[in-house]
Amino acid sequence: MSWLTYHLRFSLLVILFGSNLLACGGSSPGTETTGISNASPPSVSATTPTNGADNVSISSALTVTFSEPVDTATVTPTTFTINPPVSGTVTVIDTTAMFAPSTSFTPSIPYTVTLTTGIKDLAGNRLAAPFSWSFITGATPDLTPPTVSNTNPANGTTNVSPSSALTATFNEPVDPATVTALTFTLKDSANNPVTGNITISGTTAMFALGTPLNFGTTYTATLTTGIKDLAGNAIAVPFSWTFTSGAAPDTTPPTVTATSPTSGTTNVSPSSALTVMFSEPVDPATVTAATFTLKDSANNPVTGNITTSGATVT
């Protein structure tokens, strides 16, 4: 076989092999279906309960918050393990994975939770290393309902930015699956609902507005009894708070409504002060010797002291 013949056959094999790869849709980890490259592995940013926690409710669910959304199919009882073993179900919502036990934990013993490198983000990147944390269960189940400890804006607040997000902070972590558009609502004074995106981080629920609020309008936010803690206890009674959005911004420029002396006046006292009346109060810092000038017919400037009081400048 000649060198040229061998070279041509080898090149043909390379081309056919590459074509087969493309036909199979092969892609490497770190590349999403959109073609956007993401080579960073996911990491764990928070857990509930926290590492080393004591007196954890024997009926409490476990949650893990990742640095980015993870592939739901990769978070399973095999990659999310508990020792000693406890039966239950694992669910994933965005960046949060939750283990809901189907039976109670054993009271007053240590448990270790491990997340394996089988967990991947949406681009196929695995956890860089297994992640573990431990806690100790309490002697009795958690039967105390969650309560709201803080809201932003606070109840009765006025002049709230129309684009500001709302937050509600609970006294304990709540089940993310129970905080939805049905259990965290926002309505205006005419009872019209406001749309938004609801997210949970630890003990805080956030309502991000879909569109800005109307100016100068009173709104009521409500958290219903559908919201539960990780042990399944619901809020005892609905919780509501109100606030008022800020007024529309002033986009009307000020105008001069009167002067003293008036334009064209003669026989004015040489020691008389000049005053200007505006249609609204003006910013004193903007009324200076550079913006309020007096000159004679030869264009010579006249010095003086300028004062501002509301809509009047002297």
Tab-separated table of C-alpha atoms in Angstrom:
chain	number	residue	atom	x	y	z
A	1	MET	CA	0.000	0.000	0.000
A	2	SER	CA	1.435	3.418	-0.962
A	3	TRP	CA	1.884	6.193	1.580
A	4	LEU	CA	-0.720	8.313	-0.264
A	5	THR	CA	-3.320	5.526	-0.213
A	6	TYR	CA	-2.757	4.936	3.527
A	7	HIS	CA	-3.036	8.661	4.268
A	8	LEU	CA	-6.329	8.989	2.369
A	9	ARG	CA	-7.870	5.960	4.121
A	10	PHE	CA	-6.831	7.280	7.564
A	11	SER	CA	-8.333	10.714	6.838
A	12	LEU	CA	-11.588	9.114	5.725
A	13	LEU	CA	-11.803	7.127	8.977
A	14	VAL	CA	-11.296	10.323	11.042
A	15	ILE	CA	-14.064	12.112	9.123
A	16	LEU	CA	-16.495	9.197	9.542
A	17	PHE	CA	-15.720	8.905	13.280
A	18	GLY	CA	-16.344	12.625	13.814
A	19	SER	CA	-19.612	12.447	11.870
A	20	ASN	CA	-20.838	9.585	14.069
A	21	LEU	CA	-20.129	11.619	17.187
A	22	LEU	CA	-22.134	14.553	15.849
A	23	ALA	CA	-24.977	12.292	14.797
A	24	CYS	CA	-25.140	10.840	18.311
A	25	GLY	CA	-25.452	14.319	19.753
A	26	GLY	CA	-22.375	13.903	21.910
A	27	SER	CA	-21.550	16.745	24.285
A	28	SER	CA	-19.139	17.151	27.110
A	29	PRO	CA	-20.042	17.938	30.747
A	30	GLY	CA	-20.280	21.647	31.326
A	31	THR	CA	-22.246	22.386	28.134
A	32	GLU	CA	-25.992	22.934	28.355
A	33	THR	CA	-28.414	22.344	25.523
A	34	THR	CA	-28.335	26.076	24.860
A	35	GLY	CA	-24.656	25.800	23.994
A	36	ILE	CA	-23.672	28.032	26.917
A	37	SER	CA	-20.582	26.693	28.654
A	38	ASN	CA	-20.647	26.253	32.435
A	39	ALA	CA	-17.602	24.509	33.816
A	40	SER	CA	-18.174	25.395	37.495
A	41	PRO	CA	-19.349	22.545	39.748
A	42	PRO	CA	-22.304	23.202	42.075
A	43	SER	CA	-21.621	23.676	45.771
A	44	VAL	CA	-23.671	23.583	48.979
A	45	SER	CA	-24.380	27.047	50.381
A	46	ALA	CA	-26.701	26.160	53.293
A	47	THR	CA	-28.323	23.250	55.114
A	48	THR	CA	-31.268	22.834	57.475
A	49	PRO	CA	-30.604	21.821	60.125
A	50	THR	CA	-27.128	23.328	60.225
A	51	ASN	CA	-24.048	21.217	60.886
A	52	GLY	CA	-23.815	20.364	64.578
A	53	ALA	CA	-27.408	21.363	65.364
A	54	ASP	CA	-28.882	19.827	68.518
A	55	ASN	CA	-32.449	19.041	69.581
A	56	VAL	CA	-33.667	18.764	65.980
A	57	SER	CA	-37.314	17.757	65.656
A	58	ILE	CA	-37.742	14.035	64.997
A	59	SER	CA	-40.383	14.896	62.374
A	60	SER	CA	-38.394	17.658	60.685
A	61	ALA	CA	-37.569	17.652	56.986
A	62	LEU	CA	-33.993	18.252	55.803
A	63	THR	CA	-33.113	20.871	53.196
A	64	VAL	CA	-30.002	21.689	51.211
A	65	THR	CA	-29.481	24.912	49.268
A	66	PHE	CA	-27.083	24.741	46.325
A	67	SER	CA	-25.166	27.570	44.658
A	68	GLU	CA	-27.158	26.998	41.458
A	69	PRO	CA	-30.090	24.906	40.207
A	70	VAL	CA	-29.319	21.194	40.111
A	71	ASP	CA	-30.569	18.374	37.908
A	72	THR	CA	-33.613	16.923	39.675
A	73	ALA	CA	-32.934	13.440	38.296
A	74	THR	CA	-29.538	13.308	40.048
A	75	VAL	CA	-30.857	14.045	43.565
A	76	THR	CA	-32.125	10.676	44.763
A	77	PRO	CA	-32.027	8.489	47.893
A	78	THR	CA	-28.752	7.171	46.467
A	79	THR	CA	-27.048	10.568	46.178
A	80	PHE	CA	-28.807	12.118	49.212
A	81	THR	CA	-28.207	9.617	52.029
A	82	ILE	CA	-28.876	9.605	55.770
A	83	ASN	CA	-27.101	7.494	58.364
A	84	PRO	CA	-28.652	5.794	60.278
A	85	PRO	CA	-31.022	5.215	57.323
A	86	VAL	CA	-34.448	6.874	57.345
A	87	SER	CA	-37.113	6.289	54.694
A	88	GLY	CA	-38.520	9.314	52.919
A	89	THR	CA	-38.779	11.228	49.663
A	90	VAL	CA	-36.457	13.734	48.063
A	91	THR	CA	-37.792	16.687	46.064
A	92	VAL	CA	-35.980	19.525	44.313
A	93	ILE	CA	-37.268	23.058	43.729
A	94	ASP	CA	-34.817	25.302	41.877
A	95	THR	CA	-31.709	25.438	44.116
A	96	THR	CA	-33.260	23.657	47.114
A	97	ALA	CA	-33.391	19.906	47.731
A	98	MET	CA	-35.627	18.621	50.535
A	99	PHE	CA	-35.795	15.238	52.232
A	100	ALA	CA	-39.204	14.605	53.833
A	101	PRO	CA	-39.068	11.598	56.178
A	102	SER	CA	-41.969	9.153	55.898
A	103	THR	CA	-41.268	8.003	59.471
A	104	SER	CA	-39.928	9.949	62.422
A	105	PHE	CA	-36.231	10.080	63.206
A	106	THR	CA	-35.116	8.204	66.300
A	107	PRO	CA	-35.056	10.607	69.268
A	108	SER	CA	-31.816	11.806	70.835
A	109	ILE	CA	-29.273	10.256	68.448
A	110	PRO	CA	-26.790	11.721	65.934
A	111	TYR	CA	-27.470	11.564	62.206
A	112	THR	CA	-25.127	12.224	59.290
A	113	VAL	CA	-26.357	13.386	55.895
A	114	THR	CA	-24.166	12.928	52.823
A	115	LEU	CA	-24.498	14.325	49.314
A	116	THR	CA	-22.463	12.364	46.783
A	117	THR	CA	-20.735	13.521	43.617
A	118	GLY	CA	-23.586	11.902	41.689
A	119	ILE	CA	-25.451	15.203	42.085
A	120	LYS	CA	-25.028	17.411	39.015
A	121	ASP	CA	-26.010	20.904	37.926
A	122	LEU	CA	-28.054	21.513	34.777
A	123	ALA	CA	-24.871	21.574	32.677
A	124	GLY	CA	-23.771	18.142	33.910
A	125	ASN	CA	-21.092	19.333	36.355
A	126	ARG	CA	-20.842	17.144	39.466
A	127	LEU	CA	-20.242	18.224	43.053
A	128	ALA	CA	-16.486	18.557	43.350
A	129	ALA	CA	-16.423	16.309	46.438
A	130	PRO	CA	-18.952	14.537	48.698
A	131	PHE	CA	-20.552	16.892	51.240
A	132	SER	CA	-21.609	15.772	54.735
A	133	TRP	CA	-23.080	17.350	57.838
A	134	SER	CA	-24.428	16.030	61.151
A	135	PHE	CA	-27.097	16.858	63.707
A	136	ILE	CA	-28.661	15.359	66.836
A	137	THR	CA	-32.377	14.791	67.163
A	138	GLY	CA	-34.438	15.991	70.096
A	139	ALA	CA	-36.528	13.925	72.447
A	140	THR	CA	-39.950	15.082	71.246
A	141	PRO	CA	-41.521	16.031	67.887
A	142	ASP	CA	-41.903	19.675	66.766
A	143	LEU	CA	-45.549	20.654	67.250
A	144	THR	CA	-45.034	24.431	67.267
A	145	PRO	CA	-46.393	26.340	64.248
A	146	PRO	CA	-44.130	28.849	62.508
A	147	THR	CA	-44.668	32.570	63.039
A	148	VAL	CA	-43.673	35.687	61.098
A	149	SER	CA	-40.944	37.590	62.920
A	150	ASN	CA	-40.312	40.402	60.426
A	151	THR	CA	-41.519	41.899	57.141
A	152	ASN	CA	-40.007	44.326	54.669
A	153	PRO	CA	-41.528	46.792	54.152
A	154	ALA	CA	-42.869	46.914	57.693
A	155	ASN	CA	-46.588	47.194	58.356
A	156	GLY	CA	-47.846	50.733	57.734
A	157	THR	CA	-44.783	51.911	55.807
A	158	THR	CA	-45.402	54.719	53.304
A	159	ASN	CA	-43.478	55.962	50.277
A	160	VAL	CA	-42.317	52.439	49.397
A	161	SER	CA	-40.459	52.144	46.094
A	162	PRO	CA	-42.848	50.780	43.419
A	163	SER	CA	-40.170	48.306	42.292
A	164	SER	CA	-39.176	47.097	45.756
A	165	ALA	CA	-39.369	43.371	46.577
A	166	LEU	CA	-41.293	42.139	49.624
A	167	THR	CA	-39.818	39.791	52.220
A	168	ALA	CA	-41.262	37.881	55.142
A	169	THR	CA	-38.959	36.305	57.720
A	170	PHE	CA	-40.151	33.359	59.817
A	171	ASN	CA	-38.909	32.220	63.209
A	172	GLU	CA	-37.831	28.897	61.672
A	173	PRO	CA	-37.230	27.391	58.220
A	174	VAL	CA	-40.410	26.699	56.249
A	175	ASP	CA	-41.163	24.123	53.577
A	176	PRO	CA	-40.368	25.847	50.228
A	177	ALA	CA	-43.068	23.823	48.475
A	178	THR	CA	-45.757	25.461	50.668
A	179	VAL	CA	-44.792	29.069	49.880
A	180	THR	CA	-46.454	29.740	46.546
A	181	ALA	CA	-48.539	32.308	44.687
A	182	LEU	CA	-51.545	30.859	46.531
A	183	THR	CA	-50.079	31.196	50.036
A	184	PHE	CA	-48.086	34.438	49.632
A	185	THR	CA	-50.315	37.021	47.946
A	186	LEU	CA	-50.206	40.753	47.276
A	187	LYS	CA	-53.267	42.853	46.391
A	188	ASP	CA	-54.005	46.550	45.938
A	189	SER	CA	-56.747	48.493	47.742
A	190	ALA	CA	-59.266	47.431	45.059
A	191	ASN	CA	-58.416	43.753	45.766
A	192	ASN	CA	-56.620	43.332	42.441
A	193	PRO	CA	-53.833	40.715	42.664
A	194	VAL	CA	-50.216	41.614	41.913
A	195	THR	CA	-48.079	39.029	40.132
A	196	GLY	CA	-44.533	38.209	41.159
A	197	ASN	CA	-41.873	35.528	41.631
A	198	ILE	CA	-41.626	33.878	45.049
A	199	THR	CA	-38.378	32.374	46.358
A	200	ILE	CA	-37.229	30.959	49.710
A	201	SER	CA	-33.799	31.309	51.316
A	202	GLY	CA	-33.473	29.843	54.789
A	203	THR	CA	-36.166	31.465	56.931
A	204	THR	CA	-36.934	34.273	54.467
A	205	ALA	CA	-39.565	34.261	51.716
A	206	MET	CA	-39.231	36.925	49.005
A	207	PHE	CA	-41.902	38.228	46.620
A	208	ALA	CA	-40.196	39.852	43.594
A	209	LEU	CA	-42.624	42.037	41.644
A	210	GLY	CA	-43.465	41.071	38.073
A	211	THR	CA	-44.260	44.711	37.241
A	212	PRO	CA	-43.799	47.913	39.280
A	213	LEU	CA	-46.572	48.900	41.676
A	214	ASN	CA	-48.887	51.817	40.987
A	215	PHE	CA	-47.866	55.124	42.542
A	216	GLY	CA	-49.508	56.267	45.759
A	217	THR	CA	-51.460	53.037	46.293
A	218	THR	CA	-52.043	50.984	49.427
A	219	TYR	CA	-51.223	47.272	49.160
A	220	THR	CA	-51.865	44.294	51.434
A	221	ALA	CA	-49.591	41.240	51.568
A	222	THR	CA	-50.966	38.027	53.064
A	223	LEU	CA	-49.395	34.751	54.185
A	224	THR	CA	-51.985	31.990	54.498
A	225	THR	CA	-52.177	28.939	56.738
A	226	GLY	CA	-51.045	26.858	53.784
A	227	ILE	CA	-47.461	27.729	54.735
A	228	LYS	CA	-45.844	25.023	56.894
A	229	ASP	CA	-42.561	24.465	58.676
A	230	LEU	CA	-40.316	21.499	57.918
A	231	ALA	CA	-42.167	19.400	60.501
A	232	GLY	CA	-45.497	20.007	58.743
A	233	ASN	CA	-46.909	22.544	61.225
A	234	ALA	CA	-48.985	25.237	59.498
A	235	ILE	CA	-49.158	28.927	60.414
A	236	ALA	CA	-51.850	29.189	63.102
A	237	VAL	CA	-53.711	32.115	61.489
A	238	PRO	CA	-53.257	34.098	58.248
A	239	PHE	CA	-50.758	36.955	58.580
A	240	SER	CA	-51.241	40.246	56.713
A	241	TRP	CA	-49.529	43.616	56.543
A	242	THR	CA	-50.081	46.791	54.525
A	243	PHE	CA	-47.916	49.507	53.000
A	244	THR	CA	-48.301	52.394	50.570
A	245	SER	CA	-46.204	52.942	47.454
A	246	GLY	CA	-44.523	56.292	46.823
A	247	ALA	CA	-46.061	59.122	44.834
A	248	ALA	CA	-45.286	59.630	41.170
A	249	PRO	CA	-41.991	61.496	40.624
A	250	ASP	CA	-42.108	65.255	39.957
A	251	THR	CA	-41.086	65.768	36.342
A	252	THR	CA	-42.493	69.329	35.997
A	253	PRO	CA	-39.816	72.046	35.880
A	254	PRO	CA	-40.247	75.138	38.068
A	255	THR	CA	-41.249	78.435	36.451
A	256	VAL	CA	-40.904	82.077	37.478
A	257	THR	CA	-44.312	83.458	38.484
A	258	ALA	CA	-43.346	86.950	39.704
A	259	THR	CA	-40.394	89.316	40.202
A	260	SER	CA	-39.825	92.419	42.275
A	261	PRO	CA	-39.215	94.823	40.778
A	262	THR	CA	-41.214	93.730	37.763
A	263	SER	CA	-39.697	93.769	34.299
A	264	GLY	CA	-39.458	97.297	32.842
A	265	THR	CA	-39.947	99.095	36.193
A	266	THR	CA	-38.271	102.520	36.446
A	267	ASN	CA	-37.209	104.669	39.387
A	268	VAL	CA	-36.211	101.606	41.414
A	269	SER	CA	-34.451	102.381	44.697
A	270	PRO	CA	-30.678	101.889	44.276
A	271	SER	CA	-30.597	99.909	47.547
A	272	SER	CA	-33.622	97.763	46.860
A	273	ALA	CA	-33.307	93.983	47.010
A	274	LEU	CA	-34.497	91.841	44.094
A	275	THR	CA	-36.894	88.953	44.629
A	276	VAL	CA	-38.033	86.138	42.389
A	277	MET	CA	-41.095	83.944	43.025
A	278	PHE	CA	-41.125	80.414	41.557
A	279	SER	CA	-44.090	78.130	40.948
A	280	GLU	CA	-42.740	75.692	43.580
A	281	PRO	CA	-39.942	75.479	46.154
A	282	VAL	CA	-36.480	75.324	44.593
A	283	ASP	CA	-33.279	73.653	45.705
A	284	PRO	CA	-31.254	76.347	47.561
A	285	ALA	CA	-27.990	74.698	46.499
A	286	THR	CA	-28.836	75.433	42.858
A	287	VAL	CA	-29.528	79.164	43.348
A	288	THR	CA	-26.061	80.740	43.366
A	289	ALA	CA	-24.129	83.711	41.975
A	290	ALA	CA	-23.678	81.625	38.833
A	291	THR	CA	-27.413	80.929	38.307
A	292	PHE	CA	-28.879	84.262	39.602
A	293	THR	CA	-26.962	87.202	38.108
A	294	LEU	CA	-27.412	90.975	37.960
A	295	LYS	CA	-25.560	93.149	35.427
A	296	ASP	CA	-25.729	96.790	34.313
A	297	SER	CA	-26.169	97.982	30.731
A	298	ALA	CA	-22.424	97.720	30.157
A	299	ASN	CA	-22.553	94.043	31.205
A	300	ASN	CA	-20.748	94.709	34.471
A	301	PRO	CA	-21.778	92.238	37.186
A	302	VAL	CA	-23.285	93.451	40.453
A	303	THR	CA	-22.307	91.557	43.596
A	304	GLY	CA	-24.774	90.591	46.293
A	305	ASN	CA	-25.960	88.007	48.797
A	306	ILE	CA	-28.502	85.402	47.588
A	307	THR	CA	-30.947	83.690	49.948
A	308	THR	CA	-33.657	81.126	49.251
A	309	SER	CA	-36.819	80.494	51.248
A	310	GLY	CA	-39.186	77.957	49.779
A	311	ALA	CA	-40.292	79.320	46.410
A	312	THR	CA	-38.804	82.805	46.987
A	313	VAL	CA	-35.269	83.847	46.101
A	314	THR	CA	-33.886	87.231	47.234
